C-alpha cells in the first residue's frame, strides 16, 4: 500500500513539474494582458546579457541562428545592397529572416528579433520591387495623400520579403543641394517635409482615436515599423558636406529642422534614427540634451532611438578610436538600439563592463530595453514572429507600379516650354515621321532610379524590373513613327536625320551619402555637349535626371523645353504620360533652383534671394486628350 502511494506521489510530482516547465503561464506571452503588464513581466525575467543583446542590431552577413541564440541579439539589418543572393526572391528573403528568427525564438525567453531594411523609395534593395521616385520628387507633387499610399505600398512590398521594419522616412530639411543626400529630403521648406510625414501612417497604419501621444503604433501584419531620420539637423551641414557640422542657433534648429519630428511623433512613429552630423560642434550621437532631454522628455517620444550605421563609432575622430568611450557616450545620450553592425561581441563585452563599473547606469539600460520591447509588442512580433509568403504577390505588383507611375507624372516640374511664350513645345505629338531620343539617361534604368537601388550607391543598366524612358517613348508613340536612339549623336548624324524633334535625357549618375557630395553641381559629361549638339540643330525637350538642381543656366537658351524629372524610379511611363500630353504638368519646385553655385546656400525667404527659378515654380500644361 505504501509503495503504491509513493509511486502515485512521484508520478503526480513529475506531472506537476512537467506542467510547470512546459505550460507555465507567463503574462508577457498573453496578448490579452495590457501592454505595460507584458513589458514589466518580461523585464523582470531578463538577465543583463539578455537586455544588452536586445540593444544590438547586427548586419545579416554576420548573423546566424546560433549567433541570435547565443548573444540574444535584438535586431538584424540589411545594409544597402546586402541581400541573401543576387536577384533573391521573396522566398529567399523570408527563409533567411526566419532562420535568424528561429534562433531568437529558441532562447530561454523567446524574444523575437526585428529585421530592418532601407526601404526608402520602395523596398529598393529587392530585385523586382517597385521603385518609387526619391523624396525630392515626391516633394514636387505637393500631394501628402499620394505619399501615404506609397507608404502603404512600400509596407506591403517589405512584408513580401518577411521584413517588418523600414528605415524610412528621411525627414531631413535639405538647405544646400551640394549635400549628397539632398534627394532624400522632400524639400528645403520644413512645411512640405511636415506634410509628407503622411508616409508614416501609410507605412504603419492610421492611429486609433485617442491614442496615447508619443507611443509607437503599427497596425498589423501588412504594416511595418517606420523610422524618422536623421535626428536632427542633418540637412543643414556646412557647405552641404555629409556628416558635417550644422551651424545654427537653438531657435533655427527648432524652427527649421525639428518640426517634422513633432508630426512624426504625433503620428505614432515607432523609431527615430540619430544623425551622423553635429550641431554647433557637438556630435548628435552623443547629444543627451537633444536625444533624452528634448526628444524623449519634452516631445514624449516612447518608441526606441536607434543609431545610424556605426554611428557611435564616429563620435570620436578618427572613428572607432575609443570604442568603449563611444558606447558610453552614445548609450548615456539616450540611444536605445545600436546599429553595430559587425563587431557585436566587442559591443556586448564593452557595454557589460561599463554597466558593471556603473559608468552606464542600469536605469539607462532598462529604459532602452523597455522601449525596444514596447515596439516589438506593438508590432505583434510576439504573436506572429515568423514571416511567410502570404504577401509575396505584392512585390512589384501592377497596382504599385501604377501608383509609382502616378507619382512620377505628378513629380515632374516643367521649367521651360518654348523659346517664345506663344510657341510651346509641350505636349509633344505622338505621330510624326521620325524623332531622335538622345542622352546617357534615356535607356538606363539604374540611372533613372538613382542611389539606394539594388546597391547602396545604385548602379548602371537594367538592374531591376522597370521601364526606361526610351522604352516608354517607344510604347507611347504611334507605331508609324520612326524612333532613333543615340547616346551622344554627332552634328552630322543629326543633320542627316531629318528629325521632327528630339527628347534629350541627361543627368547625374547614381550616388548615395558622402559619395554624392558635390561642390560644383555641373551636369556630368557628356550631358552638356549632347544638349548643345542636339538642341542647336532641332527642336528639343531636355529631361534632366538628378537628385537636386544642377547648373543649367549656360544651356537654357538653347533648349526649347526643360523638365526636371528628379530620380523617377522604375516607371518611365510616368515621364511620357506628361511629355506627350496624356496628363498635364502640375509639379512645383520643392527646392530653389540657383543661377550659380556661388549663391549657395540659398533658400526661400533668404534676404538675398535671386534664383534662376524660385521655390514653388512650375509651368503647367493641359492634357491633349480626355482620360
Coordinates of C-alpha atoms in Angstrom, one line a residue:
X1 CA 0.0 0.0 0.0
X2 CA 2.8 2.4 1.0
X3 CA 4.7 1.5 -2.1
X4 CA 1.8 2.3 -4.5
X5 CA 1.1 5.5 -2.6
X6 CA 4.8 6.6 -3.1
X7 CA 4.5 5.7 -6.8
X8 CA 1.4 7.8 -7.1
X9 CA 3.0 10.8 -5.4
X10 CA 6.1 10.5 -7.6
X11 CA 4.0 10.4 -10.7
X12 CA 2.0 13.4 -9.5
X13 CA 5.2 15.3 -8.8
X14 CA 6.6 14.6 -12.3
X15 CA 3.3 15.7 -13.9
X16 CA 3.3 18.9 -12.0
X17 CA 6.9 19.6 -12.8
X18 CA 6.3 19.0 -16.5
X19 CA 3.3 21.2 -16.4
X20 CA 5.2 24.0 -14.7
X21 CA 8.0 23.8 -17.2
X22 CA 6.0 23.4 -20.4
X23 CA 2.8 25.2 -19.6
X24 CA 3.8 27.9 -17.0
X25 CA 1.7 30.9 -17.6
X26 CA 3.7 34.0 -18.5
X27 CA 2.0 37.3 -18.7
X28 CA 4.3 38.7 -21.4
X29 CA 3.1 35.9 -23.7
X30 CA -0.5 36.7 -23.2
X31 CA -1.8 39.2 -25.8
X32 CA -4.9 39.9 -23.7
X33 CA -2.7 41.5 -21.0
X34 CA -2.2 45.3 -21.0
X35 CA 1.0 46.4 -22.9
X36 CA 2.8 47.7 -19.8
X37 CA 2.0 44.5 -17.8
X38 CA 3.6 42.4 -20.6
X39 CA 6.6 44.7 -20.7
X40 CA 7.1 44.6 -16.9
X41 CA 6.7 40.9 -16.7
X42 CA 9.3 40.3 -19.4
X43 CA 11.7 42.8 -18.0
X44 CA 11.6 41.1 -14.5
X45 CA 12.6 37.8 -16.1
X46 CA 15.6 39.2 -18.2
X47 CA 19.2 38.8 -17.3
X48 CA 21.7 41.6 -18.0
X49 CA 23.1 39.6 -21.0
X50 CA 19.6 39.3 -22.4
X51 CA 19.0 43.0 -22.0
X52 CA 22.2 44.0 -23.7
X53 CA 21.6 41.7 -26.5
X54 CA 18.3 43.4 -27.3
X55 CA 20.2 46.7 -27.7
X56 CA 22.4 45.3 -30.5
X57 CA 21.5 45.4 -34.2
X58 CA 23.8 43.4 -36.4
X59 CA 24.3 43.0 -40.2
X60 CA 22.9 39.9 -41.8
X61 CA 26.3 39.0 -43.1
X62 CA 27.5 38.2 -39.5
X63 CA 24.1 36.9 -38.3
X64 CA 23.1 33.3 -37.9
X65 CA 20.6 31.3 -35.9
X66 CA 23.4 30.4 -33.5
X67 CA 24.6 34.0 -33.1
X68 CA 21.0 35.1 -32.4
X69 CA 20.6 32.4 -29.7
X70 CA 24.0 32.7 -28.1
X71 CA 24.0 36.5 -27.8
X72 CA 20.3 37.3 -27.5
X73 CA 20.6 39.7 -30.5
X74 CA 17.6 42.1 -30.7
X75 CA 17.7 43.1 -34.3
X76 CA 19.3 42.3 -37.7
X77 CA 19.5 44.6 -40.8
X78 CA 20.4 44.6 -44.4
X79 CA 22.8 47.4 -45.2
X80 CA 22.5 48.9 -48.7
X81 CA 22.8 46.1 -51.2
X82 CA 23.1 43.4 -48.6
X83 CA 20.9 40.6 -49.9
X84 CA 20.6 36.8 -49.4
X85 CA 21.8 36.3 -53.0
X86 CA 21.7 38.1 -56.3
X87 CA 18.2 38.6 -57.6
X88 CA 16.8 37.0 -54.4
X89 CA 13.1 36.1 -54.5
X90 CA 10.6 36.7 -51.7
X91 CA 11.1 33.1 -50.7
X92 CA 14.8 33.6 -50.3
X93 CA 14.3 36.6 -48.1
X94 CA 11.6 35.0 -46.0
X95 CA 13.7 31.9 -45.4
X96 CA 16.7 34.0 -44.4
X97 CA 14.7 36.2 -42.0
X98 CA 13.0 33.1 -40.4
X99 CA 16.3 31.3 -40.0
X100 CA 17.5 34.2 -37.8
X101 CA 14.2 34.4 -36.1
X102 CA 14.2 30.8 -35.1
X103 CA 17.5 31.4 -33.3
X104 CA 15.9 34.2 -31.3
X105 CA 12.8 32.1 -30.5
X106 CA 15.0 29.2 -29.2
X107 CA 16.3 31.4 -26.4
X108 CA 15.2 31.0 -22.8
X109 CA 12.6 33.8 -23.1
X110 CA 11.9 33.5 -26.8
X111 CA 12.1 37.3 -27.5
X112 CA 11.7 37.8 -31.3
X113 CA 14.2 39.8 -33.2
X114 CA 13.2 42.7 -35.6
X115 CA 14.6 42.8 -39.1
X116 CA 15.2 46.2 -40.6
X117 CA 16.0 47.5 -44.2
X118 CA 16.4 50.8 -46.0
X119 CA 13.1 50.8 -47.9
X120 CA 13.5 54.5 -48.7
X121 CA 11.8 54.6 -52.1
X122 CA 10.0 51.3 -52.2
X123 CA 11.7 48.1 -51.0
X124 CA 14.7 49.2 -53.0
X125 CA 17.2 46.6 -52.1
X126 CA 15.0 43.9 -53.5
X127 CA 15.0 42.7 -57.1
X128 CA 11.8 43.4 -59.0
X129 CA 10.4 45.6 -56.2
X130 CA 8.5 48.8 -57.3
X131 CA 11.0 51.7 -57.2
X132 CA 9.2 55.0 -56.4
X133 CA 10.6 58.4 -57.0
X134 CA 13.0 59.6 -54.4
X135 CA 11.8 62.1 -51.8
X136 CA 12.8 65.2 -53.7
X137 CA 10.4 64.2 -56.5
X138 CA 7.6 63.4 -54.0
X139 CA 8.1 66.9 -52.5
X140 CA 7.4 68.3 -56.0
X141 CA 4.0 66.6 -56.1
X142 CA 2.7 68.5 -53.0
X143 CA 0.5 65.5 -52.5
X144 CA 0.6 64.0 -49.0
X145 CA -2.2 61.5 -49.7
X146 CA -0.2 60.1 -52.6
X147 CA 2.8 59.8 -50.3
X148 CA 0.6 58.0 -47.8
X149 CA -0.4 55.5 -50.5
X150 CA 3.3 55.0 -51.3
X151 CA 4.0 54.2 -47.7
X152 CA 1.3 51.6 -47.7
X153 CA 2.6 50.0 -50.9
X154 CA 6.2 50.0 -49.5
X155 CA 5.0 48.3 -46.3
X156 CA 3.4 45.5 -48.4
X157 CA 6.5 45.1 -50.5
X158 CA 8.7 44.9 -47.4
X159 CA 6.3 42.4 -45.8
X160 CA 6.5 40.4 -49.1
X161 CA 10.1 39.7 -48.2
X162 CA 9.3 39.0 -44.5
X163 CA 10.7 42.3 -43.3
X164 CA 8.7 44.3 -40.6
X165 CA 10.9 47.4 -40.2
X166 CA 11.8 50.2 -42.7
X167 CA 14.4 52.8 -42.1
X168 CA 12.2 55.5 -43.6
X169 CA 11.2 58.3 -43.9
X170 CA 14.1 60.6 -44.1
X171 CA 12.6 63.9 -42.9
X172 CA 15.8 66.0 -43.4
X173 CA 15.3 69.6 -44.5
X174 CA 18.0 70.0 -47.1
X175 CA 19.3 73.5 -47.0
X176 CA 22.1 73.1 -49.5
X177 CA 21.9 71.0 -52.7
X178 CA 25.6 70.2 -52.5
X179 CA 24.7 67.6 -49.9
X180 CA 24.9 64.1 -51.2
X181 CA 21.7 63.1 -49.5
X182 CA 19.6 66.0 -50.8
X183 CA 17.4 63.8 -52.9
X184 CA 16.4 62.0 -49.7
X185 CA 14.8 65.3 -48.5
X186 CA 11.3 66.3 -49.6
X187 CA 12.1 70.0 -49.6
X188 CA 14.1 73.0 -48.3
X189 CA 10.9 74.1 -46.7
X190 CA 10.0 72.4 -43.4
X191 CA 6.3 72.8 -44.1
X192 CA 6.4 70.5 -47.1
X193 CA 8.5 68.0 -45.1
X194 CA 6.0 68.1 -42.3
X195 CA 3.1 67.5 -44.8
X196 CA 5.0 64.5 -46.2
X197 CA 5.2 62.8 -42.8
X198 CA 1.8 61.3 -44.0
X199 CA 4.0 58.5 -45.3
X200 CA 4.2 57.3 -41.7
X201 CA 0.5 56.3 -41.3
X202 CA 1.0 54.8 -44.8
X203 CA 3.8 52.6 -43.5
X204 CA 2.4 51.9 -40.0
X205 CA -1.3 52.4 -40.3
X206 CA -3.7 55.2 -39.1
X207 CA -3.6 55.9 -35.4
X208 CA -6.7 54.8 -33.5
X209 CA -8.8 57.6 -31.9
X210 CA -7.5 58.9 -28.5
X211 CA -4.2 57.1 -29.0
X212 CA -1.6 58.0 -26.4
X213 CA 0.7 60.8 -27.7
X214 CA 4.3 59.7 -28.4
X215 CA 3.6 56.0 -28.2
X216 CA 4.6 53.8 -31.2
X217 CA 2.0 52.3 -33.4
X218 CA 2.0 49.5 -36.0
X219 CA -1.5 48.4 -37.2
X220 CA -0.9 44.8 -38.2
X221 CA 0.9 42.3 -40.4
X222 CA 0.5 44.3 -43.6
X223 CA 2.3 47.3 -42.0
X224 CA 5.9 48.0 -40.9
X225 CA 7.6 50.0 -38.1
X226 CA 8.8 53.3 -39.5
X227 CA 11.9 55.3 -38.7
X228 CA 12.1 59.1 -38.7
X229 CA 15.6 60.1 -39.6
X230 CA 18.2 61.6 -39.1
X231 CA 17.7 63.4 -35.7
X232 CA 18.4 66.3 -36.1
X233 CA 19.8 68.9 -38.5
X234 CA 21.3 66.5 -41.0
X235 CA 20.2 68.7 -43.9
X236 CA 21.8 71.8 -42.7
X237 CA 25.5 71.0 -42.6
X238 CA 28.2 73.5 -43.6
X239 CA 28.7 73.5 -47.4
X240 CA 26.3 70.6 -47.6
X241 CA 29.1 68.2 -46.6
X242 CA 27.7 64.9 -45.4
X243 CA 28.0 64.1 -41.7
X244 CA 29.4 67.6 -41.1
X245 CA 28.6 70.4 -38.6
X246 CA 25.2 72.2 -38.7
X247 CA 25.9 75.7 -37.5
X248 CA 22.6 77.3 -36.4
X249 CA 21.2 78.7 -33.2
X250 CA 18.7 76.9 -31.0
X251 CA 15.7 78.8 -32.5
X252 CA 16.9 77.9 -36.0
X253 CA 17.3 74.2 -35.2
X254 CA 13.8 74.1 -33.6
X255 CA 12.1 76.1 -36.3
X256 CA 13.6 74.5 -39.4
X257 CA 14.9 71.1 -38.7
X258 CA 12.8 69.9 -35.8
X259 CA 9.1 70.5 -36.9
X260 CA 8.7 67.3 -38.9
X261 CA 9.7 65.3 -35.8
X262 CA 6.7 66.8 -34.0
X263 CA 4.5 65.5 -36.7
X264 CA 6.2 62.1 -36.9
X265 CA 5.7 61.5 -33.1
X266 CA 2.1 62.6 -33.2
X267 CA 1.6 60.0 -36.0
X268 CA 3.0 57.3 -33.8
X269 CA 6.4 56.7 -35.5
X270 CA 7.9 53.6 -33.9
X271 CA 11.6 54.6 -34.1
X272 CA 13.9 57.6 -34.6
X273 CA 17.4 57.3 -36.1
X274 CA 20.2 59.7 -34.9
X275 CA 22.2 61.8 -37.4
X276 CA 25.9 61.4 -38.0
X277 CA 26.1 65.2 -38.1
X278 CA 27.0 67.6 -35.3
X279 CA 25.1 70.6 -34.0
X280 CA 27.5 73.6 -33.4
X281 CA 30.4 71.2 -32.9
X282 CA 28.6 68.6 -30.7
X283 CA 28.1 65.1 -32.3
X284 CA 24.4 64.2 -32.4
X285 CA 25.1 60.6 -31.4
X286 CA 26.4 61.9 -28.0
X287 CA 23.9 64.8 -27.5
X288 CA 22.0 63.8 -24.4
X289 CA 20.2 67.2 -24.2
X290 CA 18.5 66.7 -27.6
X291 CA 18.0 62.9 -27.6
X292 CA 16.9 62.4 -24.0
X293 CA 16.1 65.9 -22.9
X294 CA 14.2 67.0 -25.9
X295 CA 13.1 64.0 -28.0
X296 CA 12.2 61.7 -25.1
X297 CA 11.3 64.0 -22.3
X298 CA 9.9 67.1 -24.0
X299 CA 8.3 65.5 -27.1
X300 CA 7.3 62.4 -25.1
X301 CA 8.6 60.0 -27.7
X302 CA 8.2 56.5 -26.4
X303 CA 9.4 54.3 -29.2
X304 CA 13.1 53.5 -29.5
X305 CA 16.0 55.6 -30.7
X306 CA 18.5 53.8 -33.0
X307 CA 22.0 54.8 -34.0
X308 CA 23.0 55.1 -37.7
X309 CA 25.4 52.5 -39.2
X310 CA 28.5 52.6 -37.0
X311 CA 27.1 55.9 -35.7
X312 CA 28.5 55.7 -32.2
X313 CA 32.0 54.8 -33.6
X314 CA 32.0 58.2 -35.3
X315 CA 31.6 60.1 -32.0
X316 CA 35.4 60.1 -32.0
X317 CA 37.8 61.3 -34.7
X318 CA 39.1 59.1 -36.3
X319 CA 36.0 56.8 -36.0
X320 CA 36.5 53.9 -33.6
X321 CA 39.5 55.4 -31.9
X322 CA 38.0 54.8 -28.4
X323 CA 35.1 52.4 -28.9
X324 CA 34.4 52.0 -25.1
X325 CA 34.0 55.7 -24.8
X326 CA 31.8 55.8 -27.9
X327 CA 29.5 53.2 -26.3
X328 CA 29.4 55.1 -23.1
X329 CA 28.7 58.5 -24.7
X330 CA 26.1 57.1 -27.2
X331 CA 24.1 55.0 -24.7
X332 CA 24.2 57.6 -22.0
X333 CA 23.0 60.2 -24.5
X334 CA 19.8 58.1 -25.0
X335 CA 20.5 55.7 -27.9
X336 CA 18.5 52.5 -27.2
X337 CA 19.5 50.3 -30.1
X338 CA 23.0 50.4 -31.6
X339 CA 23.5 49.6 -35.3
X340 CA 26.8 47.9 -34.5
X341 CA 26.7 46.3 -37.3
X342 CA 29.7 43.8 -37.3
X343 CA 31.6 43.9 -34.0
X344 CA 28.7 42.8 -31.8
X345 CA 31.0 40.8 -29.4
X346 CA 33.1 43.8 -28.7
X347 CA 29.9 46.0 -28.2
X348 CA 28.4 43.5 -25.8
X349 CA 31.6 43.0 -23.8
X350 CA 32.3 46.7 -23.5
X351 CA 28.8 47.6 -22.6
X352 CA 28.7 44.9 -20.0
X353 CA 31.9 46.2 -18.4
X354 CA 30.6 49.8 -18.4
X355 CA 27.4 48.7 -16.6
X356 CA 29.4 46.6 -14.0
X357 CA 31.6 49.7 -13.4
X358 CA 28.4 51.8 -13.1
X359 CA 29.6 54.1 -15.8
X360 CA 26.4 53.3 -17.7
X361 CA 23.6 53.2 -15.2
X362 CA 21.2 50.2 -15.1
X363 CA 18.3 52.6 -15.3
X364 CA 19.5 53.7 -18.8
X365 CA 19.7 50.0 -19.9
X366 CA 16.2 49.4 -18.6
X367 CA 14.8 52.4 -20.4
X368 CA 16.4 51.2 -23.7
X369 CA 15.1 47.7 -23.4
X370 CA 11.7 48.8 -22.3
X371 CA 11.4 50.9 -25.4
X372 CA 12.6 48.2 -27.7
X373 CA 10.2 45.7 -26.2
X374 CA 7.3 48.2 -26.5
X375 CA 7.8 48.4 -30.2
X376 CA 8.1 44.7 -30.6
X377 CA 4.9 44.1 -28.6
X378 CA 3.0 46.8 -30.5
X379 CA 4.1 45.3 -33.8
X380 CA 2.6 41.9 -32.8
X381 CA 6.0 40.2 -33.2
X382 CA 5.4 38.0 -30.1
X383 CA 2.2 36.7 -31.6
X384 CA 3.5 36.4 -35.2
X385 CA 7.3 36.2 -35.1
X386 CA 7.8 34.2 -38.3
X387 CA 7.3 35.5 -41.8
X388 CA 5.5 33.6 -44.5
X389 CA 4.8 34.1 -48.2
X390 CA 1.3 35.4 -47.9
X391 CA 2.4 38.9 -49.0
X392 CA 4.8 37.6 -51.7
X393 CA 2.5 38.6 -54.6
X394 CA 2.6 42.2 -53.6
X395 CA 6.2 42.6 -54.7
X396 CA 6.3 44.8 -57.8
X397 CA 2.6 44.2 -58.5
X398 CA 0.8 46.1 -61.1
X399 CA -1.2 48.4 -58.8
X400 CA 2.0 49.5 -57.1
X401 CA 3.7 50.2 -60.4
X402 CA 0.6 52.3 -61.5
X403 CA 0.9 54.2 -58.2
X404 CA 4.6 54.8 -58.9
X405 CA 3.8 56.0 -62.4
X406 CA 1.3 58.4 -61.0
X407 CA 3.9 59.7 -58.6
X408 CA 6.3 60.2 -61.5
X409 CA 4.0 62.3 -63.6
X410 CA 3.0 64.4 -60.6
X411 CA 6.6 65.0 -59.6
X412 CA 7.8 66.4 -63.0
X413 CA 8.4 70.1 -62.9
X414 CA 8.2 72.0 -66.2
X415 CA 10.8 74.8 -66.1
X416 CA 10.7 75.9 -69.7
X417 CA 8.2 75.4 -72.5
X418 CA 9.1 77.0 -75.8
X419 CA 11.6 79.7 -76.7
X420 CA 8.7 82.1 -77.0
X421 CA 5.6 82.2 -74.8
X422 CA 3.2 81.8 -77.6
X423 CA 5.0 78.8 -79.1
X424 CA 5.1 76.0 -76.5
X425 CA 6.8 72.7 -77.5
X426 CA 5.0 70.5 -75.0
X427 CA 2.9 68.5 -75.1
X428 CA 4.6 66.6 -77.9
X429 CA 2.7 65.0 -80.7
X430 CA 2.6 61.2 -80.8
X431 CA 2.5 60.8 -84.5
X432 CA 5.3 62.4 -86.6
X433 CA 7.6 60.8 -89.2
X434 CA 10.8 60.5 -87.2
X435 CA 12.2 61.5 -83.8
X436 CA 15.5 61.4 -82.0
X437 CA 16.0 60.2 -78.5
X438 CA 19.4 61.1 -77.1
X439 CA 21.4 61.1 -73.9
X440 CA 23.1 58.8 -71.4
X441 CA 20.0 58.5 -69.2
X442 CA 17.3 57.7 -71.9
X443 CA 17.9 53.9 -71.8
X444 CA 19.4 53.3 -68.3
X445 CA 17.0 52.1 -65.6
X446 CA 19.7 52.3 -62.9
X447 CA 20.4 56.0 -63.7
X448 CA 16.8 56.9 -63.5
X449 CA 16.4 55.2 -60.2
X450 CA 19.5 56.8 -58.5
X451 CA 21.2 55.7 -55.4
X452 CA 19.8 53.3 -52.8
X453 CA 18.6 51.0 -55.6
X454 CA 19.6 47.3 -55.6
X455 CA 23.1 48.6 -54.5
X456 CA 23.8 51.2 -51.8
X457 CA 25.3 53.5 -54.4
X458 CA 22.9 52.5 -57.1
X459 CA 24.2 51.2 -60.4
X460 CA 24.1 51.5 -64.2
X461 CA 21.9 49.4 -66.6
X462 CA 18.8 47.3 -66.3
X463 CA 19.5 46.5 -62.6
X464 CA 15.9 45.5 -61.8
X465 CA 12.4 45.3 -63.4
X466 CA 11.1 48.5 -64.8
X467 CA 10.6 50.7 -67.9
X468 CA 13.2 53.1 -69.2
X469 CA 12.2 56.4 -70.7
X470 CA 13.2 55.2 -74.1
X471 CA 11.0 52.1 -73.8
X472 CA 8.2 54.4 -72.5
X473 CA 8.6 56.6 -75.6
X474 CA 8.5 53.6 -77.9
X475 CA 5.3 52.3 -76.3
X476 CA 3.7 55.8 -76.4
X477 CA 4.4 56.9 -80.0
X478 CA 2.4 56.0 -82.9
X479 CA 3.7 52.7 -84.5
X480 CA 4.3 54.6 -87.7
X481 CA 6.8 57.0 -86.1
X482 CA 10.4 56.0 -86.5
X483 CA 12.3 56.4 -83.2
X484 CA 16.1 56.7 -83.4
X485 CA 18.2 56.4 -80.3
X486 CA 21.7 57.7 -80.0
X487 CA 23.5 58.1 -76.7
X488 CA 25.7 61.1 -77.9
X489 CA 24.9 61.8 -81.5
X490 CA 27.2 63.8 -83.7
X491 CA 26.2 67.0 -85.5
X492 CA 26.4 65.3 -88.9
X493 CA 24.2 62.5 -87.7
X494 CA 21.6 65.0 -86.6
X495 CA 21.8 67.0 -89.9
X496 CA 21.2 63.8 -92.0
X497 CA 18.4 62.6 -89.7
X498 CA 15.5 64.9 -90.7
X499 CA 14.0 64.5 -87.2
X500 CA 10.8 66.3 -86.2
X501 CA 12.1 66.8 -82.7
X502 CA 14.4 65.4 -80.1
X503 CA 14.0 64.2 -76.5
X504 CA 17.3 64.5 -74.7
X505 CA 17.7 62.7 -71.4
X506 CA 20.8 63.6 -69.3
X507 CA 21.7 64.0 -65.7
X508 CA 23.7 62.7 -62.7
X509 CA 25.0 59.2 -62.3
X510 CA 23.8 57.4 -59.1
X511 CA 25.3 58.1 -55.7
X512 CA 24.5 57.9 -52.0
X513 CA 25.6 59.8 -48.9
X514 CA 29.1 61.2 -48.9
X515 CA 29.9 59.9 -52.4
X516 CA 27.2 62.4 -53.6
X517 CA 28.7 65.5 -52.0
X518 CA 29.4 67.9 -54.9
X519 CA 30.7 71.4 -54.7
X520 CA 30.2 72.3 -58.4
X521 CA 26.9 70.7 -59.3
X522 CA 27.5 70.5 -63.0
X523 CA 25.8 68.1 -65.4
X524 CA 28.2 65.2 -65.8
X525 CA 29.8 64.7 -69.3
X526 CA 28.8 64.1 -72.0
X527 CA 25.4 65.6 -70.9
X528 CA 26.3 69.3 -71.7
X529 CA 27.8 68.5 -75.1
X530 CA 24.8 66.3 -76.0
X531 CA 22.4 69.1 -75.1
X532 CA 24.4 71.7 -77.1
X533 CA 24.8 69.5 -80.2
X534 CA 21.2 68.3 -80.4
X535 CA 19.4 71.5 -79.3
X536 CA 21.4 73.8 -81.5
X537 CA 20.0 71.9 -84.6
X538 CA 16.5 70.7 -83.9
X539 CA 13.6 71.4 -81.5
X540 CA 14.4 69.6 -78.3
X541 CA 13.0 68.9 -74.8
X542 CA 15.6 68.2 -72.2
X543 CA 14.6 65.8 -69.4
X544 CA 17.0 66.3 -66.5
X545 CA 17.5 63.3 -64.2
X546 CA 19.1 64.5 -61.0
X547 CA 18.8 64.4 -57.2
X548 CA 18.9 68.2 -57.0
X549 CA 19.1 71.3 -59.0
X550 CA 22.2 71.5 -61.2
X551 CA 23.9 74.2 -63.2
X552 CA 21.7 74.7 -66.3
X553 CA 21.9 78.4 -67.0
X554 CA 24.6 78.2 -69.7
X555 CA 22.5 75.8 -71.7
X556 CA 19.0 77.0 -71.0
X557 CA 18.7 79.4 -74.0
X558 CA 19.4 76.5 -76.5
X559 CA 16.6 74.3 -75.1
X560 CA 13.1 74.6 -76.4
X561 CA 11.7 72.9 -73.2
X562 CA 13.2 71.7 -69.9
X563 CA 11.8 69.2 -67.5
X564 CA 13.2 68.5 -64.0
X565 CA 12.4 64.8 -63.6
X566 CA 14.4 64.2 -60.4
X567 CA 15.1 60.5 -59.8
X568 CA 11.8 59.0 -61.0
X569 CA 12.4 55.3 -60.3
X570 CA 11.3 52.2 -62.2
X571 CA 8.3 53.6 -64.0
X572 CA 9.5 55.5 -67.0
X573 CA 6.0 55.7 -68.5
X574 CA 5.2 58.4 -65.9
X575 CA 7.5 60.7 -67.8
X576 CA 6.0 60.0 -71.2
X577 CA 2.4 60.4 -69.8
X578 CA 3.1 64.1 -69.3
X579 CA 5.6 64.7 -72.2
X580 CA 3.0 63.5 -74.7
X581 CA 0.0 65.1 -73.1
X582 CA -2.0 62.3 -71.6
X583 CA -1.7 64.3 -68.4
X584 CA -0.7 67.9 -67.8
X585 CA 2.4 69.1 -65.9
X586 CA 1.5 70.0 -62.3
X587 CA 4.7 69.6 -60.3
X588 CA 6.2 72.6 -58.3
X589 CA 9.8 73.1 -57.3
X590 CA 10.5 71.7 -53.8
X591 CA 13.8 73.5 -53.9
X592 CA 15.1 76.8 -55.1
X593 CA 17.0 76.5 -58.5
X594 CA 20.1 78.6 -58.3
X595 CA 21.8 80.5 -61.1
X596 CA 25.3 79.8 -59.8
X597 CA 26.8 77.6 -57.0
X598 CA 28.4 80.8 -55.7
X599 CA 24.9 81.7 -54.4
X600 CA 24.7 78.6 -52.2
X601 CA 23.3 78.1 -49.7
X602 CA 20.2 79.9 -50.9
X603 CA 16.7 79.1 -49.7
X604 CA 13.3 80.7 -50.0
X605 CA 12.9 83.5 -47.5
X606 CA 16.6 84.5 -47.6
X607 CA 17.3 88.2 -47.6
X608 CA 19.3 88.0 -50.9
X609 CA 17.1 85.7 -52.9
X610 CA 18.0 85.8 -56.6
X611 CA 17.2 82.3 -58.1
X612 CA 17.1 81.1 -61.7
X613 CA 13.7 79.5 -60.8
X614 CA 12.2 80.3 -57.4
X615 CA 10.9 77.7 -54.9
X616 CA 7.4 76.7 -55.9
X617 CA 7.9 77.5 -59.6
X618 CA 6.4 75.1 -62.2
X619 CA 4.7 75.7 -65.5
X620 CA 1.5 73.8 -66.2
X621 CA 0.1 72.2 -69.4
X622 CA -3.3 70.7 -70.1
X623 CA -3.9 67.2 -71.3
X624 CA -4.3 66.9 -75.1
X625 CA -6.9 64.1 -74.7
X626 CA -9.5 63.3 -72.1
X627 CA -8.8 60.4 -69.8

